Amino acid sequence: MFGYVRPAADRLTQEQTDLFRSAYCGLCRTLGRRYGLPARMILNYDLAFLAILLAGGSGFSCARHRCPVHPIRGCPCGEENPALDAAADLSVILTWWQLRDGVTDHGFFGGLKYRLAALLLRRSYRKAARLRPDFDRLVQGCLGELAELERENCPSIDRPADTFARLLAGAAEEEPDPVRRRVLAQLLYHLGRWIYLTDAADDLAKDQRSGSYNPLPLRFSVQEGKLTEESRQELAQTMDRSVERMAAAFELLECGVWQPVIESVVYAGLYQVGNAVLNGTFHQRPRREKYPERKAGHGDA
């Protein structure tokens, strides 16, 4: 995954921030417990958010643990929980197939780092695939479809975005309640579409230099590796529509203790990250600095 799905820190109280950390750090410990130290390296915000959605409104039993990142004070970590277990398994499967895709896309020398990472994760992947075979087949199939669209140099942004969105929507199958599962699938579908478009915008300059497939230059105007202002506004509106549809699904969910955390993601965090990506400042910003806010419903980015 990509690490774009994060709450807006300025929208959370300290208690709510600790609650989010219990999911993020709890997922890190769960990856380590189930798959060992190398698997903890794949931790990101996107899968922590998935764990929160799968928690069904209930918080995690927490304990404070020390780790290399928090060696003195420690951090609040969610303890063993089915939602964290599922998020860890799905994380491993997603990362494995992304690494295999990287091996294919980057040739022999360019793919060496992907081969090494895949080698470290191979045993973990095999275990996760045994535990979640349906999701493993879905991810393999969807990434295969994406690879075919890349080979065709598909000019549509909707077809590859839809394929990745269906991949992420498949994670909703971990939800046992059928009504909640349908709503969650809709939420994750539109989140997946937003992630795909955001990542395409984030990688635009790099893909232009390397000649890698990116649907944006085939649909929008690009100058010197950047979208023109008009195209940037148009893409921002497209991304906003995905978030708005995601928000509509979210309004149908009962999220319990996670309500303010999810609200901060849906109604502020995604817009802030999207704004930073489109402005080219997402990777330049110091870790603790807040992203500038872009309100829903506006095309300005």
CSV table of C-alpha atoms in Angstrom, one decimal:
chain,number,residue,atom,x,y,z
A,1,MET,CA,0.0,0.0,0.0
A,2,PHE,CA,1.0,3.6,-0.1
A,3,GLY,CA,0.6,5.5,3.2
A,4,TYR,CA,-1.8,8.2,2.0
A,5,VAL,CA,-4.8,7.4,4.2
A,6,ARG,CA,-4.1,9.3,7.5
A,7,PRO,CA,-6.1,11.3,9.9
A,8,ALA,CA,-5.8,15.1,10.2
A,9,ALA,CA,-3.8,15.5,13.4
A,10,ASP,CA,-5.3,18.9,14.1
A,11,ARG,CA,-8.8,17.4,14.2
A,12,LEU,CA,-8.0,14.9,17.0
A,13,THR,CA,-7.8,15.3,20.7
A,14,GLN,CA,-4.9,13.6,22.5
A,15,GLU,CA,-7.2,10.8,23.5
A,16,GLN,CA,-8.3,10.3,19.9
A,17,THR,CA,-4.7,10.4,18.7
A,18,ASP,CA,-3.7,7.7,21.2
A,19,LEU,CA,-6.7,5.6,20.0
A,20,PHE,CA,-5.4,5.9,16.4
A,21,ARG,CA,-1.9,5.0,17.6
A,22,SER,CA,-3.3,1.9,19.3
A,23,ALA,CA,-4.4,0.7,15.8
A,24,TYR,CA,-1.2,1.7,14.1
A,25,CYS,CA,1.2,0.4,16.7
A,26,GLY,CA,-1.0,-2.6,17.4
A,27,LEU,CA,-0.8,-3.5,13.7
A,28,CYS,CA,3.0,-3.2,13.8
A,29,ARG,CA,3.1,-5.6,16.8
A,30,THR,CA,0.6,-8.0,15.1
A,31,LEU,CA,2.8,-8.1,12.0
A,32,GLY,CA,5.8,-8.9,14.1
A,33,ARG,CA,3.9,-11.5,16.2
A,34,ARG,CA,2.4,-13.3,13.1
A,35,TYR,CA,5.2,-12.9,10.6
A,36,GLY,CA,8.4,-11.7,12.2
A,37,LEU,CA,10.5,-8.6,12.1
A,38,PRO,CA,10.7,-8.2,8.3
A,39,ALA,CA,7.0,-8.0,8.1
A,40,ARG,CA,6.9,-5.0,10.4
A,41,MET,CA,8.7,-3.0,7.7
A,42,ILE,CA,5.5,-3.0,5.6
A,43,LEU,CA,3.5,-1.1,8.1
A,44,ASN,CA,1.7,2.0,6.8
A,45,TYR,CA,-1.3,4.2,7.6
A,46,ASP,CA,-3.6,2.7,4.9
A,47,LEU,CA,-3.7,-0.7,6.5
A,48,ALA,CA,-4.0,0.7,10.0
A,49,PHE,CA,-7.1,2.5,8.7
A,50,LEU,CA,-8.4,-0.9,7.4
A,51,ALA,CA,-7.9,-2.4,10.8
A,52,ILE,CA,-10.0,0.4,12.3
A,53,LEU,CA,-12.8,-0.2,9.8
A,54,LEU,CA,-12.7,-4.0,10.5
A,55,ALA,CA,-12.9,-3.4,14.2
A,56,GLY,CA,-16.7,-2.8,13.9
A,57,GLY,CA,-16.8,0.2,16.3
A,58,SER,CA,-15.0,-1.5,19.2
A,59,GLY,CA,-11.7,-0.3,20.5
A,60,PHE,CA,-8.7,-2.6,21.1
A,61,SER,CA,-7.6,-3.8,24.5
A,62,CYS,CA,-4.3,-1.8,24.9
A,63,ALA,CA,-1.0,-2.0,26.7
A,64,ARG,CA,1.9,0.3,26.5
A,65,HIS,CA,5.0,-1.3,24.8
A,66,ARG,CA,8.4,0.0,23.9
A,67,CYS,CA,9.9,-0.4,20.5
A,68,PRO,CA,12.9,1.0,18.5
A,69,VAL,CA,10.8,4.0,17.5
A,70,HIS,CA,9.5,4.6,21.1
A,71,PRO,CA,12.3,3.2,23.3
A,72,ILE,CA,11.6,5.2,26.5
A,73,ARG,CA,8.0,6.1,26.9
A,74,GLY,CA,6.6,3.3,24.7
A,75,CYS,CA,3.3,3.7,22.8
A,76,PRO,CA,-0.3,2.4,23.2
A,77,CYS,CA,-0.6,-0.8,21.3
A,78,GLY,CA,-3.8,-2.8,20.5
A,79,GLU,CA,-3.4,-6.3,21.8
A,80,GLU,CA,-4.3,-9.5,19.9
A,81,ASN,CA,-7.6,-8.8,18.0
A,82,PRO,CA,-9.3,-10.4,14.9
A,83,ALA,CA,-9.3,-7.0,13.1
A,84,LEU,CA,-5.6,-6.5,13.6
A,85,ASP,CA,-4.9,-10.1,12.5
A,86,ALA,CA,-6.9,-9.7,9.3
A,87,ALA,CA,-5.3,-6.3,8.5
A,88,ALA,CA,-1.8,-7.9,9.0
A,89,ASP,CA,-2.6,-10.9,6.7
A,90,LEU,CA,-4.0,-8.6,4.0
A,91,SER,CA,-1.0,-6.3,4.4
A,92,VAL,CA,1.4,-9.2,3.7
A,93,ILE,CA,-0.6,-10.4,0.6
A,94,LEU,CA,-0.9,-6.9,-0.9
A,95,THR,CA,2.7,-6.1,-0.4
A,96,TRP,CA,3.9,-9.5,-1.8
A,97,TRP,CA,2.0,-9.0,-5.1
A,98,GLN,CA,3.1,-5.4,-5.3
A,99,LEU,CA,6.7,-6.6,-5.0
A,100,ARG,CA,6.2,-9.3,-7.6
A,101,ASP,CA,4.7,-6.6,-9.9
A,102,GLY,CA,7.8,-4.4,-9.2
A,103,VAL,CA,10.1,-7.3,-10.3
A,104,THR,CA,8.2,-7.6,-13.6
A,105,ASP,CA,8.1,-3.8,-14.2
A,106,HIS,CA,11.7,-2.9,-13.5
A,107,GLY,CA,13.8,-5.5,-15.4
A,108,PHE,CA,16.7,-7.4,-14.0
A,109,PHE,CA,18.8,-4.8,-12.3
A,110,GLY,CA,16.0,-2.4,-11.5
A,111,GLY,CA,14.1,-5.3,-10.0
A,112,LEU,CA,16.8,-6.5,-7.7
A,113,LYS,CA,15.5,-4.6,-4.6
A,114,TYR,CA,12.0,-6.0,-5.3
A,115,ARG,CA,13.4,-9.5,-5.6
A,116,LEU,CA,15.3,-9.1,-2.3
A,117,ALA,CA,12.2,-7.7,-0.5
A,118,ALA,CA,10.0,-10.5,-1.9
A,119,LEU,CA,12.6,-13.1,-0.8
A,120,LEU,CA,12.4,-11.8,2.8
A,121,LEU,CA,8.6,-11.8,2.7
A,122,ARG,CA,8.1,-15.1,0.9
A,123,ARG,CA,7.5,-17.3,3.9
A,124,SER,CA,5.1,-14.7,5.4
A,125,TYR,CA,3.2,-14.5,2.1
A,126,ARG,CA,2.7,-18.2,1.9
A,127,LYS,CA,1.3,-18.3,5.4
A,128,ALA,CA,-1.0,-15.3,4.7
A,129,ALA,CA,-2.2,-16.8,1.5
A,130,ARG,CA,-3.2,-20.0,3.3
A,131,LEU,CA,-5.1,-18.0,5.8
A,132,ARG,CA,-6.9,-15.7,3.3
A,133,PRO,CA,-7.0,-17.6,0.0
A,134,ASP,CA,-9.9,-15.7,-1.5
A,135,PHE,CA,-8.3,-12.3,-1.0
A,136,ASP,CA,-5.0,-13.7,-2.4
A,137,ARG,CA,-6.7,-14.8,-5.6
A,138,LEU,CA,-8.5,-11.4,-5.9
A,139,VAL,CA,-5.3,-9.4,-5.5
A,140,GLN,CA,-3.5,-11.6,-8.0
A,141,GLY,CA,-6.3,-11.3,-10.5
A,142,CYS,CA,-6.7,-7.5,-10.1
A,143,LEU,CA,-3.0,-6.8,-10.3
A,144,GLY,CA,-2.9,-9.1,-13.4
A,145,GLU,CA,-5.6,-6.9,-15.0
A,146,LEU,CA,-3.7,-3.8,-14.1
A,147,ALA,CA,-0.6,-5.2,-15.7
A,148,GLU,CA,-2.5,-5.9,-18.9
A,149,LEU,CA,-3.9,-2.4,-18.9
A,150,GLU,CA,-0.4,-1.1,-18.5
A,151,ARG,CA,0.9,-3.2,-21.5
A,152,GLU,CA,-2.0,-1.8,-23.6
A,153,ASN,CA,-1.0,1.8,-22.5
A,154,CYS,CA,-4.7,2.2,-21.6
A,155,PRO,CA,-5.6,5.9,-21.9
A,156,SER,CA,-8.6,5.7,-19.5
A,157,ILE,CA,-8.0,6.7,-15.9
A,158,ASP,CA,-11.3,4.9,-14.9
A,159,ARG,CA,-10.4,1.4,-16.0
A,160,PRO,CA,-7.2,1.0,-13.9
A,161,ALA,CA,-8.7,3.0,-11.0
A,162,ASP,CA,-11.7,0.7,-11.0
A,163,THR,CA,-9.5,-2.4,-11.0
A,164,PHE,CA,-7.5,-1.2,-8.0
A,165,ALA,CA,-10.8,-0.1,-6.3
A,166,ARG,CA,-12.2,-3.6,-6.7
A,167,LEU,CA,-9.1,-5.0,-5.2
A,168,LEU,CA,-9.4,-2.9,-2.0
A,169,ALA,CA,-13.2,-3.5,-1.8
A,170,GLY,CA,-12.4,-7.2,-1.5
A,171,ALA,CA,-11.1,-6.6,2.0
A,172,ALA,CA,-14.7,-6.0,3.1
A,173,GLU,CA,-15.2,-9.7,2.9
A,174,GLU,CA,-13.5,-9.9,6.3
A,175,GLU,CA,-16.6,-8.3,7.8
A,176,PRO,CA,-19.1,-11.0,9.1
A,177,ASP,CA,-22.2,-8.8,9.1
A,178,PRO,CA,-23.7,-8.8,5.5
A,179,VAL,CA,-25.3,-5.3,5.7
A,180,ARG,CA,-22.1,-3.8,7.1
A,181,ARG,CA,-20.1,-5.7,4.6
A,182,ARG,CA,-21.9,-4.2,1.6
A,183,VAL,CA,-21.5,-0.6,3.0
A,184,LEU,CA,-17.9,-1.3,3.8
A,185,ALA,CA,-17.3,-2.6,0.3
A,186,GLN,CA,-18.6,0.7,-1.1
A,187,LEU,CA,-16.5,2.8,1.2
A,188,LEU,CA,-13.3,0.8,0.3
A,189,TYR,CA,-14.1,0.8,-3.4
A,190,HIS,CA,-14.1,4.6,-3.5
A,191,LEU,CA,-11.2,4.8,-1.2
A,192,GLY,CA,-9.3,2.5,-3.5
A,193,ARG,CA,-10.1,4.7,-6.5
A,194,TRP,CA,-8.9,7.7,-4.7
A,195,ILE,CA,-5.7,6.0,-3.7
A,196,TYR,CA,-5.0,4.9,-7.3
A,197,LEU,CA,-5.4,8.5,-8.6
A,198,THR,CA,-3.4,10.0,-5.8
A,199,ASP,CA,-0.6,7.6,-6.4
A,200,ALA,CA,-0.6,8.3,-10.1
A,201,ALA,CA,-0.3,12.0,-9.4
A,202,ASP,CA,2.4,11.4,-6.8
A,203,ASP,CA,4.4,9.3,-9.3
A,204,LEU,CA,3.8,11.4,-12.4
A,205,ALA,CA,7.3,13.1,-12.6
A,206,LYS,CA,9.1,9.8,-11.8
A,207,ASP,CA,7.1,7.9,-14.4
A,208,GLN,CA,7.7,10.5,-17.0
A,209,ARG,CA,11.4,10.2,-16.5
A,210,SER,CA,11.5,6.4,-16.5
A,211,GLY,CA,8.9,5.9,-19.2
A,212,SER,CA,6.7,3.8,-16.9
A,213,TYR,CA,2.9,3.6,-17.4
A,214,ASN,CA,0.9,6.4,-15.9
A,215,PRO,CA,-2.7,7.1,-17.2
A,216,LEU,CA,-2.6,10.8,-16.3
A,217,PRO,CA,-0.5,12.1,-19.2
A,218,LEU,CA,-2.9,10.1,-21.5
A,219,ARG,CA,-5.9,12.0,-20.2
A,220,PHE,CA,-4.6,15.3,-19.0
A,221,SER,CA,-2.2,18.0,-20.2
A,222,VAL,CA,1.4,17.7,-18.7
A,223,GLN,CA,4.2,20.2,-19.0
A,224,GLU,CA,7.7,19.5,-17.7
A,225,GLY,CA,6.5,16.5,-15.7
A,226,LYS,CA,3.7,18.3,-14.0
A,227,LEU,CA,0.0,18.7,-14.7
A,228,THR,CA,-1.1,22.0,-16.1
A,229,GLU,CA,-3.2,24.1,-13.7
A,230,GLU,CA,-6.4,23.3,-15.6
A,231,SER,CA,-5.7,19.6,-15.5
A,232,ARG,CA,-4.7,19.7,-11.9
A,233,GLN,CA,-8.0,21.3,-11.0
A,234,GLU,CA,-9.9,18.7,-13.1
A,235,LEU,CA,-8.1,15.8,-11.4
A,236,ALA,CA,-8.7,17.4,-8.0
A,237,GLN,CA,-12.4,17.4,-8.7
A,238,THR,CA,-12.3,13.7,-9.8
A,239,MET,CA,-10.5,12.8,-6.6
A,240,ASP,CA,-13.0,14.8,-4.5
A,241,ARG,CA,-15.9,12.9,-6.0
A,242,SER,CA,-14.4,9.6,-4.9
A,243,VAL,CA,-14.0,11.0,-1.3
A,244,GLU,CA,-17.6,12.3,-1.4
A,245,ARG,CA,-18.9,8.9,-2.3
A,246,MET,CA,-16.8,7.3,0.3
A,247,ALA,CA,-18.2,9.8,2.8
A,248,ALA,CA,-21.7,8.9,1.8
A,249,ALA,CA,-21.0,5.2,2.6
A,250,PHE,CA,-19.3,6.2,5.9
A,251,GLU,CA,-22.5,8.0,7.0
A,252,LEU,CA,-24.3,4.6,6.9
A,253,LEU,CA,-21.8,2.9,9.2
A,254,GLU,CA,-21.9,2.8,13.0
A,255,CYS,CA,-18.3,3.3,13.9
A,256,GLY,CA,-18.4,3.5,17.7
A,257,VAL,CA,-15.3,4.7,19.4
A,258,TRP,CA,-13.6,5.1,16.0
A,259,GLN,CA,-16.1,7.7,14.7
A,260,PRO,CA,-13.9,10.8,15.3
A,261,VAL,CA,-10.8,9.1,13.9
A,262,ILE,CA,-12.6,8.0,10.7
A,263,GLU,CA,-14.2,11.4,10.4
A,264,SER,CA,-10.8,13.1,10.5
A,265,VAL,CA,-9.6,10.9,7.7
A,266,VAL,CA,-12.7,11.2,5.5
A,267,TYR,CA,-13.5,14.9,6.0
A,268,ALA,CA,-10.1,16.4,6.3
A,269,GLY,CA,-7.1,14.0,6.1
A,270,LEU,CA,-7.7,12.8,2.5
A,271,TYR,CA,-8.3,16.3,1.2
A,272,GLN,CA,-5.1,17.5,3.0
A,273,VAL,CA,-3.0,14.6,1.5
A,274,GLY,CA,-4.5,15.0,-1.9
A,275,ASN,CA,-3.8,18.7,-1.8
A,276,ALA,CA,-0.2,18.1,-0.9
A,277,VAL,CA,0.3,15.5,-3.6
A,278,LEU,CA,-1.2,17.7,-6.3
A,279,ASN,CA,0.9,20.7,-5.2
A,280,GLY,CA,4.1,18.5,-5.2
A,281,THR,CA,4.7,19.1,-1.5
A,282,PHE,CA,3.7,15.8,0.0
A,283,HIS,CA,7.3,14.4,0.3
A,284,GLN,CA,8.9,17.8,1.1
A,285,ARG,CA,7.0,18.5,4.3
A,286,PRO,CA,8.6,17.8,7.7
A,287,ARG,CA,7.0,14.9,9.5
A,288,ARG,CA,5.3,16.9,12.2
A,289,GLU,CA,4.1,19.7,10.0
A,290,LYS,CA,0.4,19.8,9.2
A,291,TYR,CA,-0.9,19.6,5.6
A,292,PRO,CA,-2.8,22.7,4.3
A,293,GLU,CA,-6.5,22.0,4.2
A,294,ARG,CA,-8.6,21.8,1.1
A,295,LYS,CA,-12.3,21.7,1.8
A,296,ALA,CA,-14.6,19.1,0.2
A,297,GLY,CA,-16.6,20.2,-2.8
A,298,HIS,CA,-14.0,22.7,-4.1
A,299,GLY,CA,-11.9,22.1,-7.1
A,300,ASP,CA,-8.9,24.2,-5.8
A,301,ALA,CA,-6.0,22.0,-4.9
